[in-house]
Amino acid sequence: MSESLATHPDRLLPADPGTRSIARALLERVQDLPIISPHGHVDAAVIEQNTPFPDPAALLVTPDHYVTRLIHASGVPLDKLQPQAGARNIWRSFCEAWPLFDGTASGYWLRTQFESVFGWQGELSAATADASFDAISAKLAEPGFRPRELFKDFNIEVLATTDDPLDSLDSHRALAADPSFHGRVLPTFRPDAYINIAHPAWQANVERLIAEASDGGSGYRGYLTALENRRRYFVDHGAVSADHGVRTPATLKLDEADAAALFDKAVSGQANGQDRDAFEAHMMYQMARMSVEDGLVMTIHPGSYRNHHQPTFEAFGADTGHDIPFAVNYTEAVRPLLQDFGTAKDFHLVLFTLDETVFSRELAPLAGFYPSVYIGAPWWFLDAPDAMLRFRSAVTETAGFSRSSGFIDDTRAFCSIPARHDASRRIEASFLARLVAEHRISEDRAHELIVDVVDSSPRRVFKL
């Protein structure tokens, strides 16, 4: 029997034997370090309540847009991948489509999970669909496969969630107070639906925000006060960052009268597209101002055309696989923000992109000058082995290793977290090994750098 791809000790390491040997030693240096996950989308209530995972399809297929989008692209209707189709039927569709995932990052993560987490060593196929479903279901029924036990087994030290500004954060509070839970689950302030006036619930969200958190204020001033108060609430409950999933990274500084006029126009339902863009850009400037004041790290995740296929959105809603990247401009877009806050003491601004052409052209030079700016790790469509290697090559010659965020898994798929972090560590080892083999850095220095990139960088950048 051939050696498993999922557990091969040299997976993702360089093919050249000499360079591979260096990479092995570097990987060994960080392989057992705890996982620091400062940005993700796992629900804190799942950890707090220790809720059993329901079935393989609900855990590994239906919530994962990486998986459903590629199956759909092969001609499978999305309704066959929705919960109402039945867990076993969904799993069968997934197993029939398994060959589609060869060479993909999601295929690599899934293969690693099947063997390393669930102990399934066979190949997935239509013929093994029921057997694999039953085997993984049996594992999920074991006490050791509850979320808290897996949190410990995965060696997770810090896991950040993504949370609505008006969330009570009850699950975070309960976990922080629980002496039996050894780890940190941190909330993240995510105000998109309160800042983007094109959001269908924006008016209702803002009315509720002002009613609950403005200290009796009203209008634009009450709106700002409410956002400031909720950010402080998040800080008091352990938050270290505020995340912004904006369409573009545009920022704009308006005087208060102009901003208030735009706000009033939006509340009245009279805002046009230009008004919406200007207001969101201004609120990104305001979010930076608030981060300077309250210390929350500001992360920006732009460049996705959300819900690209309207019929799919109408039928199945958001986050169903049809968000598509587009080109972004960072240098001009963030200049208004950086003019006032780029050198502010203790302000940390982490810039992510789905447009990898800006890594070397814009993000590395920005991070190479502004003390506040850090380069966000490859994210979403770029969090794949070859793209991560391109990222390191693109940014390091200008910004070095110290100006990047550390790995971001950005996942809802809890059981994929160790596979994703392991892949990142292998890529970092591979890149550093090449620099050693080319006599560009010493091997001793590479051992220091890989610890910094894997462990120290996320702690430093996210103030952990």
CSV table of C-alpha atoms in Angstrom, one decimal:
chain,number,residue,atom,x,y,z
A,1,MET,CA,0.0,0.0,0.0
A,2,SER,CA,1.4,3.4,-0.9
A,3,GLU,CA,2.1,6.0,1.8
A,4,SER,CA,-0.8,8.2,2.6
A,5,LEU,CA,-0.8,11.6,1.0
A,6,ALA,CA,-2.5,13.1,4.0
A,7,THR,CA,0.2,11.9,6.5
A,8,HIS,CA,3.3,11.9,4.3
A,9,PRO,CA,6.0,13.7,6.4
A,10,ASP,CA,7.2,15.7,3.4
A,11,ARG,CA,3.9,17.0,2.1
A,12,LEU,CA,4.2,20.5,0.8
A,13,LEU,CA,8.0,20.5,1.4
A,14,PRO,CA,10.5,21.2,-1.4
A,15,ALA,CA,11.2,18.4,-3.9
A,16,ASP,CA,14.9,19.1,-3.9
A,17,PRO,CA,16.4,16.7,-1.2
A,18,GLY,CA,18.9,19.2,0.2
A,19,THR,CA,16.4,22.0,0.6
A,20,ARG,CA,13.8,19.6,1.9
A,21,SER,CA,16.2,18.5,4.6
A,22,ILE,CA,16.5,22.1,5.8
A,23,ALA,CA,12.7,22.5,5.6
A,24,ARG,CA,12.2,19.4,7.7
A,25,ALA,CA,14.3,20.9,10.5
A,26,LEU,CA,12.5,24.2,10.4
A,27,LEU,CA,9.1,22.5,10.4
A,28,GLU,CA,10.1,20.5,13.5
A,29,ARG,CA,10.9,23.7,15.2
A,30,VAL,CA,7.3,25.0,15.0
A,31,GLN,CA,5.2,21.9,14.4
A,32,ASP,CA,4.0,21.6,18.0
A,33,LEU,CA,3.5,25.2,18.8
A,34,PRO,CA,0.0,26.2,19.8
A,35,ILE,CA,-2.4,27.5,17.3
A,36,ILE,CA,-3.1,31.3,17.4
A,37,SER,CA,-6.2,32.0,15.3
A,38,PRO,CA,-6.9,35.8,15.5
A,39,HIS,CA,-9.5,35.8,12.7
A,40,GLY,CA,-12.2,33.2,12.0
A,41,HIS,CA,-15.9,32.5,11.9
A,42,VAL,CA,-16.5,29.6,14.3
A,43,ASP,CA,-19.6,30.3,16.5
A,44,ALA,CA,-18.5,30.8,20.2
A,45,ALA,CA,-21.7,29.2,21.3
A,46,VAL,CA,-20.6,25.9,19.7
A,47,ILE,CA,-17.5,25.9,22.0
A,48,GLU,CA,-19.3,27.2,25.1
A,49,GLN,CA,-22.2,24.7,24.9
A,50,ASN,CA,-19.9,21.9,23.7
A,51,THR,CA,-22.6,21.0,21.2
A,52,PRO,CA,-22.0,17.7,19.4
A,53,PHE,CA,-21.5,18.1,15.6
A,54,PRO,CA,-24.6,16.8,14.0
A,55,ASP,CA,-23.3,14.7,11.0
A,56,PRO,CA,-20.5,14.7,8.4
A,57,ALA,CA,-22.4,16.8,5.8
A,58,ALA,CA,-23.4,19.5,8.3
A,59,LEU,CA,-19.8,19.7,9.6
A,60,LEU,CA,-17.8,19.4,6.4
A,61,VAL,CA,-19.9,20.2,3.3
A,62,THR,CA,-22.9,22.5,3.7
A,63,PRO,CA,-21.2,25.4,5.6
A,64,ASP,CA,-18.1,25.4,3.4
A,65,HIS,CA,-18.4,27.5,0.3
A,66,TYR,CA,-15.0,26.2,-0.9
A,67,VAL,CA,-16.7,22.8,-1.2
A,68,THR,CA,-20.2,23.6,-2.4
A,69,ARG,CA,-19.1,26.1,-5.1
A,70,LEU,CA,-16.9,23.6,-6.9
A,71,ILE,CA,-19.5,20.8,-6.8
A,72,HIS,CA,-22.0,23.3,-8.1
A,73,ALA,CA,-19.7,24.3,-10.9
A,74,SER,CA,-19.7,20.7,-12.1
A,75,GLY,CA,-23.5,20.9,-12.7
A,76,VAL,CA,-24.9,19.8,-9.3
A,77,PRO,CA,-27.8,22.1,-8.3
A,78,LEU,CA,-27.2,23.9,-5.0
A,79,ASP,CA,-30.5,22.6,-3.6
A,80,LYS,CA,-28.9,19.1,-3.5
A,81,LEU,CA,-26.3,20.5,-1.1
A,82,GLN,CA,-28.7,22.2,1.3
A,83,PRO,CA,-29.8,20.7,4.6
A,84,GLN,CA,-33.3,19.9,3.4
A,85,ALA,CA,-31.7,17.4,0.9
A,86,GLY,CA,-30.8,15.2,3.8
A,87,ALA,CA,-27.3,14.6,5.3
A,88,ARG,CA,-26.6,11.3,3.7
A,89,ASN,CA,-27.7,12.4,0.2
A,90,ILE,CA,-25.5,15.5,0.5
A,91,TRP,CA,-22.6,13.3,1.5
A,92,ARG,CA,-23.2,11.1,-1.5
A,93,SER,CA,-23.1,14.1,-3.8
A,94,PHE,CA,-19.9,15.2,-2.1
A,95,CYS,CA,-18.2,11.8,-2.5
A,96,GLU,CA,-19.2,11.5,-6.1
A,97,ALA,CA,-17.6,14.9,-6.7
A,98,TRP,CA,-14.5,14.1,-4.6
A,99,PRO,CA,-12.1,13.8,-7.7
A,100,LEU,CA,-12.9,17.5,-8.5
A,101,PHE,CA,-10.9,18.5,-5.4
A,102,ASP,CA,-7.5,17.1,-6.6
A,103,GLY,CA,-4.9,19.8,-6.5
A,104,THR,CA,-7.1,22.3,-4.6
A,105,ALA,CA,-6.4,23.7,-1.2
A,106,SER,CA,-9.8,22.5,0.1
A,107,GLY,CA,-9.0,19.0,-1.1
A,108,TYR,CA,-5.7,19.1,0.8
A,109,TRP,CA,-7.4,20.3,4.0
A,110,LEU,CA,-10.2,17.8,3.8
A,111,ARG,CA,-7.9,14.8,3.1
A,112,THR,CA,-5.8,15.8,6.1
A,113,GLN,CA,-9.0,16.0,8.3
A,114,PHE,CA,-10.4,12.7,7.1
A,115,GLU,CA,-7.2,10.8,8.2
A,116,SER,CA,-5.7,12.9,11.0
A,117,VAL,CA,-8.9,13.9,12.8
A,118,PHE,CA,-11.4,11.2,11.9
A,119,GLY,CA,-9.2,8.2,11.1
A,120,TRP,CA,-10.7,7.5,7.7
A,121,GLN,CA,-7.9,6.2,5.5
A,122,GLY,CA,-9.9,5.1,2.4
A,123,GLU,CA,-10.5,7.1,-0.7
A,124,LEU,CA,-13.8,8.9,-1.0
A,125,SER,CA,-16.0,7.8,-3.9
A,126,ALA,CA,-19.6,7.0,-4.7
A,127,ALA,CA,-18.8,3.4,-3.7
A,128,THR,CA,-17.5,4.5,-0.2
A,129,ALA,CA,-20.0,7.2,0.5
A,130,ASP,CA,-22.1,5.3,3.0
A,131,ALA,CA,-19.2,3.7,4.7
A,132,SER,CA,-17.3,6.9,5.1
A,133,PHE,CA,-20.5,8.7,6.3
A,134,ASP,CA,-21.0,6.0,8.9
A,135,ALA,CA,-17.4,6.0,10.1
A,136,ILE,CA,-17.2,9.7,10.5
A,137,SER,CA,-20.7,9.8,12.2
A,138,ALA,CA,-19.5,7.2,14.7
A,139,LYS,CA,-16.5,9.4,15.5
A,140,LEU,CA,-18.7,12.4,16.0
A,141,ALA,CA,-20.8,10.5,18.5
A,142,GLU,CA,-17.7,9.9,20.7
A,143,PRO,CA,-17.3,12.2,23.8
A,144,GLY,CA,-13.8,13.0,22.6
A,145,PHE,CA,-15.2,14.7,19.5
A,146,ARG,CA,-17.1,17.4,21.3
A,147,PRO,CA,-15.9,20.9,20.4
A,148,ARG,CA,-14.1,21.6,23.7
A,149,GLU,CA,-12.2,18.3,23.5
A,150,LEU,CA,-11.2,19.0,20.0
A,151,PHE,CA,-10.2,22.5,20.9
A,152,LYS,CA,-7.7,21.0,23.4
A,153,ASP,CA,-6.6,18.2,21.0
A,154,PHE,CA,-6.0,20.7,18.2
A,155,ASN,CA,-3.7,22.7,20.6
A,156,ILE,CA,-5.6,25.9,20.0
A,157,GLU,CA,-4.5,28.7,22.4
A,158,VAL,CA,-6.5,31.6,20.9
A,159,LEU,CA,-9.5,31.5,18.7
A,160,ALA,CA,-11.2,34.7,17.6
A,161,THR,CA,-14.8,34.8,16.4
A,162,THR,CA,-16.6,37.3,14.2
A,163,ASP,CA,-19.5,39.0,16.0
A,164,ASP,CA,-22.4,41.5,15.5
A,165,PRO,CA,-21.8,44.8,17.3
A,166,LEU,CA,-25.0,44.2,19.4
A,167,ASP,CA,-24.2,40.6,20.3
A,168,SER,CA,-24.5,40.0,24.0
A,169,LEU,CA,-21.2,38.1,24.0
A,170,ASP,CA,-22.7,35.7,26.6
A,171,SER,CA,-20.8,32.7,25.3
A,172,HIS,CA,-17.5,34.6,25.4
A,173,ARG,CA,-18.2,35.7,28.9
A,174,ALA,CA,-19.1,32.1,30.0
A,175,LEU,CA,-16.0,30.7,28.5
A,176,ALA,CA,-13.8,33.3,30.1
A,177,ALA,CA,-15.3,32.5,33.5
A,178,ASP,CA,-15.1,28.7,33.1
A,179,PRO,CA,-12.1,27.3,35.1
A,180,SER,CA,-12.4,24.0,33.2
A,181,PHE,CA,-11.8,25.6,29.8
A,182,HIS,CA,-8.2,26.3,29.0
A,183,GLY,CA,-8.0,28.6,26.0
A,184,ARG,CA,-9.1,32.0,24.8
A,185,VAL,CA,-12.1,32.5,22.6
A,186,LEU,CA,-12.1,36.2,21.7
A,187,PRO,CA,-14.9,38.3,20.1
A,188,THR,CA,-14.3,40.5,17.1
A,189,PHE,CA,-16.2,43.6,16.4
A,190,ARG,CA,-17.7,43.4,12.8
A,191,PRO,CA,-19.8,46.4,12.0
A,192,ASP,CA,-20.4,46.0,8.2
A,193,ALA,CA,-24.2,45.8,8.5
A,194,TYR,CA,-24.2,49.0,10.5
A,195,ILE,CA,-21.8,50.9,8.2
A,196,ASN,CA,-22.7,49.8,4.7
A,197,ILE,CA,-26.0,51.7,4.0
A,198,ALA,CA,-26.6,49.4,1.0
A,199,HIS,CA,-27.1,46.5,3.4
A,200,PRO,CA,-30.8,45.6,3.3
A,201,ALA,CA,-31.1,45.8,7.1
A,202,TRP,CA,-29.0,48.9,7.6
A,203,GLN,CA,-31.8,51.2,8.7
A,204,ALA,CA,-33.2,48.7,11.2
A,205,ASN,CA,-29.7,47.9,12.5
A,206,VAL,CA,-28.9,51.6,13.0
A,207,GLU,CA,-32.2,52.3,14.7
A,208,ARG,CA,-31.6,49.4,17.2
A,209,LEU,CA,-27.9,50.5,17.7
A,210,ILE,CA,-28.9,54.0,18.6
A,211,ALA,CA,-31.7,52.9,20.8
A,212,GLU,CA,-29.6,50.5,22.7
A,213,ALA,CA,-26.2,52.1,22.9
A,214,SER,CA,-26.2,55.9,22.2
A,215,ASP,CA,-26.6,57.1,25.8
A,216,GLY,CA,-29.8,58.9,24.7
A,217,GLY,CA,-28.2,60.5,21.7
A,218,SER,CA,-29.7,60.7,18.2
A,219,GLY,CA,-28.8,61.3,14.6
A,220,TYR,CA,-25.2,61.0,13.4
A,221,ARG,CA,-23.7,62.0,16.7
A,222,GLY,CA,-25.8,59.4,18.5
A,223,TYR,CA,-24.7,56.8,15.9
A,224,LEU,CA,-21.0,57.5,16.5
A,225,THR,CA,-21.5,57.3,20.3
A,226,ALA,CA,-23.3,54.0,20.0
A,227,LEU,CA,-20.5,52.5,17.9
A,228,GLU,CA,-17.9,53.8,20.4
A,229,ASN,CA,-19.8,52.3,23.3
A,230,ARG,CA,-20.2,48.9,21.7
A,231,ARG,CA,-16.6,48.8,20.8
A,232,ARG,CA,-15.7,49.4,24.5
A,233,TYR,CA,-18.1,46.6,25.4
A,234,PHE,CA,-16.2,44.3,23.1
A,235,VAL,CA,-12.9,45.4,24.6
A,236,ASP,CA,-14.3,44.7,28.1
A,237,HIS,CA,-15.1,41.2,26.9
A,238,GLY,CA,-11.7,40.4,25.5
A,239,ALA,CA,-11.8,41.6,21.9
A,240,VAL,CA,-8.5,42.6,20.4
A,241,SER,CA,-9.7,43.6,16.9
A,242,ALA,CA,-12.4,45.1,14.7
A,243,ASP,CA,-12.8,43.6,11.3
A,244,HIS,CA,-14.2,45.3,8.2
A,245,GLY,CA,-15.5,43.3,5.2
A,246,VAL,CA,-15.8,46.3,2.9
A,247,ARG,CA,-16.3,46.2,-0.8
A,248,THR,CA,-13.3,48.4,-1.4
A,249,PRO,CA,-10.6,49.8,1.0
A,250,ALA,CA,-11.6,53.4,0.3
A,251,THR,CA,-11.3,55.9,3.1
A,252,LEU,CA,-12.6,59.5,3.3
A,253,LYS,CA,-12.4,62.2,5.9
A,254,LEU,CA,-15.5,64.4,6.0
A,255,ASP,CA,-16.3,67.2,8.4
A,256,GLU,CA,-19.1,66.4,10.8
A,257,ALA,CA,-21.8,68.5,9.0
A,258,ASP,CA,-21.2,66.7,5.7
A,259,ALA,CA,-21.1,63.3,7.4
A,260,ALA,CA,-24.3,64.1,9.3
A,261,ALA,CA,-26.0,65.2,6.1
A,262,LEU,CA,-25.1,61.9,4.4
A,263,PHE,CA,-26.3,60.0,7.4
A,264,ASP,CA,-29.7,61.8,7.4
A,265,LYS,CA,-30.0,61.2,3.7
A,266,ALA,CA,-29.4,57.5,4.2
A,267,VAL,CA,-31.9,57.2,7.1
A,268,SER,CA,-34.5,58.8,4.9
A,269,GLY,CA,-33.9,56.3,2.2
A,270,GLN,CA,-32.7,59.0,-0.3
A,271,ALA,CA,-29.0,58.0,-0.6
A,272,ASN,CA,-27.7,57.0,-4.1
A,273,GLY,CA,-24.8,54.8,-4.9
A,274,GLN,CA,-22.2,57.6,-4.7
A,275,ASP,CA,-23.6,58.6,-1.3
A,276,ARG,CA,-23.3,55.0,-0.1
A,277,ASP,CA,-19.7,54.7,-1.2
A,278,ALA,CA,-18.8,58.1,0.4
A,279,PHE,CA,-20.5,57.2,3.7
A,280,GLU,CA,-18.8,53.8,4.0
A,281,ALA,CA,-15.4,55.3,3.1
A,282,HIS,CA,-15.9,58.0,5.8
A,283,MET,CA,-16.9,55.4,8.3
A,284,MET,CA,-13.7,53.5,7.7
A,285,TYR,CA,-11.9,56.7,8.6
A,286,GLN,CA,-14.0,56.9,11.7
A,287,MET,CA,-13.3,53.3,12.6
A,288,ALA,CA,-9.5,54.0,12.4
A,289,ARG,CA,-10.0,57.0,14.7
A,290,MET,CA,-11.8,54.8,17.1
A,291,SER,CA,-9.1,52.1,16.9
A,292,VAL,CA,-6.5,54.7,17.8
A,293,GLU,CA,-8.6,55.6,20.8
A,294,ASP,CA,-9.7,52.2,22.1
A,295,GLY,CA,-6.7,50.1,20.9
A,296,LEU,CA,-8.6,47.6,18.8
A,297,VAL,CA,-6.5,46.3,15.9
A,298,MET,CA,-8.2,47.4,12.6
A,299,THR,CA,-8.4,44.7,9.9
A,300,ILE,CA,-9.7,45.4,6.4
A,301,HIS,CA,-10.9,42.5,4.1
A,302,PRO,CA,-11.9,44.1,0.8
A,303,GLY,CA,-12.2,43.1,-2.8
A,304,SER,CA,-15.1,40.6,-2.9
A,305,TYR,CA,-18.1,41.1,-5.2
A,306,ARG,CA,-20.6,39.6,-2.8
A,307,ASN,CA,-23.5,37.5,-4.1
A,308,HIS,CA,-22.4,37.7,-7.7
A,309,HIS,CA,-25.3,35.5,-8.9
A,310,GLN,CA,-28.6,37.2,-8.0
A,311,PRO,CA,-30.8,34.1,-8.6
A,312,THR,CA,-28.6,32.0,-6.3
A,313,PHE,CA,-28.7,34.8,-3.6
A,314,GLU,CA,-32.5,35.0,-3.8
A,315,ALA,CA,-32.8,31.2,-3.5
A,316,PHE,CA,-30.1,30.4,-1.0
A,317,GLY,CA,-28.9,33.6,0.6
A,318,ALA,CA,-25.4,34.9,1.3
A,319,ASP,CA,-22.2,32.9,1.8
A,320,THR,CA,-23.2,30.2,-0.7
A,321,GLY,CA,-20.2,30.2,-2.9
A,322,HIS,CA,-20.7,33.0,-5.4
A,323,ASP,CA,-18.6,35.8,-3.9
A,324,ILE,CA,-16.0,36.6,-6.6
A,325,PRO,CA,-12.8,38.6,-6.1
A,326,PHE,CA,-12.0,41.8,-8.1
A,327,ALA,CA,-9.0,44.2,-8.4
A,328,VAL,CA,-8.5,46.8,-5.7
A,329,ASN,CA,-6.4,49.9,-5.2
A,330,TYR,CA,-4.8,50.4,-1.8
A,331,THR,CA,-2.3,53.1,-2.2
A,332,GLU,CA,-4.8,55.9,-2.9
A,333,ALA,CA,-7.7,54.3,-1.1
A,334,VAL,CA,-6.1,54.3,2.4
A,335,ARG,CA,-4.1,57.6,2.1
A,336,PRO,CA,-6.7,59.8,3.8
A,337,LEU,CA,-6.7,57.4,6.8
A,338,LEU,CA,-2.9,57.1,6.9
A,339,GLN,CA,-2.4,60.9,6.7
A,340,ASP,CA,-3.9,61.2,10.2
A,341,PHE,CA,-3.3,57.8,11.8
A,342,GLY,CA,-0.5,56.0,9.9
A,343,THR,CA,2.1,57.0,12.5
A,344,ALA,CA,-0.2,57.0,15.5
A,345,LYS,CA,1.2,55.3,18.6
A,346,ASP,CA,0.0,51.7,19.0
A,347,PHE,CA,-2.4,51.8,16.1
A,348,HIS,CA,-2.3,48.5,14.1
A,349,LEU,CA,-3.9,48.3,10.7
A,350,VAL,CA,-3.9,44.9,8.9
A,351,LEU,CA,-4.6,45.1,5.2
A,352,PHE,CA,-5.8,41.9,3.5
A,353,THR,CA,-6.5,41.5,-0.2
A,354,LEU,CA,-8.0,39.0,-2.7
A,355,ASP,CA,-6.0,40.7,-5.5
A,356,GLU,CA,-2.5,39.3,-5.1
A,357,THR,CA,-1.1,41.9,-7.6
A,358,VAL,CA,-1.1,44.5,-4.8
A,359,PHE,CA,1.1,42.4,-2.5
A,360,SER,CA,4.4,43.6,-4.0
A,361,ARG,CA,3.1,46.8,-5.7
A,362,GLU,CA,1.2,48.4,-2.8
A,363,LEU,CA,1.0,46.5,0.5
A,364,ALA,CA,4.6,45.7,1.0
A,365,PRO,CA,5.7,49.3,0.3
A,366,LEU,CA,3.0,50.6,2.6
A,367,ALA,CA,3.9,48.2,5.4
A,368,GLY,CA,7.6,49.0,4.7
A,369,PHE,CA,7.0,52.7,5.7
A,370,TYR,CA,4.0,53.1,8.0
A,371,PRO,CA,4.6,51.8,11.5
A,372,SER,CA,0.8,51.1,11.8
A,373,VAL,CA,0.5,49.0,8.6
A,374,TYR,CA,0.8,45.2,8.6
A,375,ILE,CA,0.3,42.9,5.6
A,376,GLY,CA,-2.6,40.5,6.1
A,377,ALA,CA,-1.8,36.8,5.3
A,378,PRO,CA,-3.2,35.3,2.0
A,379,TRP,CA,-6.9,35.0,2.6
A,380,TRP,CA,-9.8,33.2,1.1
A,381,PHE,CA,-9.0,32.2,-2.5
A,382,LEU,CA,-5.3,32.9,-1.8
A,383,ASP,CA,-4.9,30.7,1.3
A,384,ALA,CA,-3.5,27.9,-0.8
A,385,PRO,CA,0.1,26.5,-0.9
A,386,ASP,CA,1.3,28.0,-4.2
A,387,ALA,CA,-0.4,31.3,-3.5
A,388,MET,CA,1.1,31.5,0.0
A,389,LEU,CA,4.6,30.9,-1.5
A,390,ARG,CA,3.9,33.7,-4.0
A,391,PHE,CA,2.9,35.9,-1.1
A,392,ARG,CA,6.2,35.4,0.7
A,393,SER,CA,8.2,36.0,-2.4
A,394,ALA,CA,6.1,39.1,-3.2
A,395,VAL,CA,6.4,40.9,0.1
A,396,THR,CA,9.6,39.8,1.8
A,397,GLU,CA,12.1,41.5,-0.3
A,398,THR,CA,10.5,44.9,0.4
A,399,ALA,CA,8.9,44.4,3.9
A,400,GLY,CA,10.9,41.5,5.4
A,401,PHE,CA,9.2,39.1,7.7
A,402,SER,CA,8.3,41.4,10.6
A,403,ARG,CA,5.5,43.3,8.8
A,404,SER,CA,3.1,40.5,8.2
A,405,SER,CA,0.2,39.3,10.3
A,406,GLY,CA,0.9,35.7,10.8
A,407,PHE,CA,-1.4,33.0,9.4
A,408,ILE,CA,-5.2,33.7,9.3
A,409,ASP,CA,-7.4,30.6,8.8
A,410,ASP,CA,-10.6,32.7,8.3
A,411,THR,CA,-12.7,29.5,8.6
A,412,ARG,CA,-16.2,28.4,9.7
A,413,ALA,CA,-15.0,24.8,9.4
A,414,PHE,CA,-13.7,24.1,12.9
A,415,CYS,CA,-12.2,20.7,12.1
A,416,SER,CA,-10.1,22.2,9.3
A,417,ILE,CA,-8.2,24.6,11.6
A,418,PRO,CA,-5.2,22.3,12.4
A,419,ALA,CA,-4.9,21.3,8.8
A,420,ARG,CA,-4.8,24.9,7.6
A,421,HIS,CA,-2.3,26.0,10.2
A,422,ASP,CA,-0.1,22.9,9.5
A,423,ALA,CA,-0.1,23.7,5.8
A,424,SER,CA,0.9,27.3,6.5
A,425,ARG,CA,3.8,26.1,8.7
A,426,ARG,CA,5.0,23.8,6.0
A,427,ILE,CA,4.9,26.6,3.4
A,428,GLU,CA,6.9,29.0,5.7
A,429,ALA,CA,9.4,26.2,6.3
A,430,SER,CA,9.7,25.7,2.5
A,431,PHE,CA,10.2,29.3,1.8
A,432,LEU,CA,12.8,29.8,4.5
A,433,ALA,CA,14.6,26.6,3.5
A,434,ARG,CA,15.1,28.0,0.0
A,435,LEU,CA,16.6,31.2,1.4
A,436,VAL,CA,19.0,29.1,3.4
A,437,ALA,CA,19.9,26.9,0.5
A,438,GLU,CA,20.6,30.0,-1.6
A,439,HIS,CA,22.8,31.4,1.1
A,440,ARG,CA,20.6,34.4,1.6
A,441,ILE,CA,20.1,33.9,5.3
A,442,SER,CA,21.8,31.6,7.8
A,443,GLU,CA,20.1,28.4,9.0
A,444,ASP,CA,20.2,29.7,12.6
A,445,ARG,CA,18.5,32.9,11.6
A,446,ALA,CA,15.8,30.8,9.7
A,447,HIS,CA,15.0,28.9,12.9
A,448,GLU,CA,14.5,32.3,14.7
A,449,LEU,CA,12.4,33.6,11.8
A,450,ILE,CA,10.0,30.7,11.5
A,451,VAL,CA,9.1,30.9,15.2
A,452,ASP,CA,8.5,34.7,14.8
A,453,VAL,CA,6.3,34.2,11.7
A,454,VAL,CA,4.3,31.3,13.2
A,455,ASP,CA,3.9,32.4,16.8
A,456,SER,CA,5.3,35.8,17.6
A,457,SER,CA,3.9,37.7,14.7
A,458,PRO,CA,0.2,37.1,15.4
A,459,ARG,CA,0.7,37.8,19.1
A,460,ARG,CA,2.5,41.0,18.2
A,461,VAL,CA,0.2,42.3,15.5
A,462,PHE,CA,-3.0,41.4,17.3
A,463,LYS,CA,-1.7,42.5,20.7
A,464,LEU,CA,-2.3,39.1,22.3
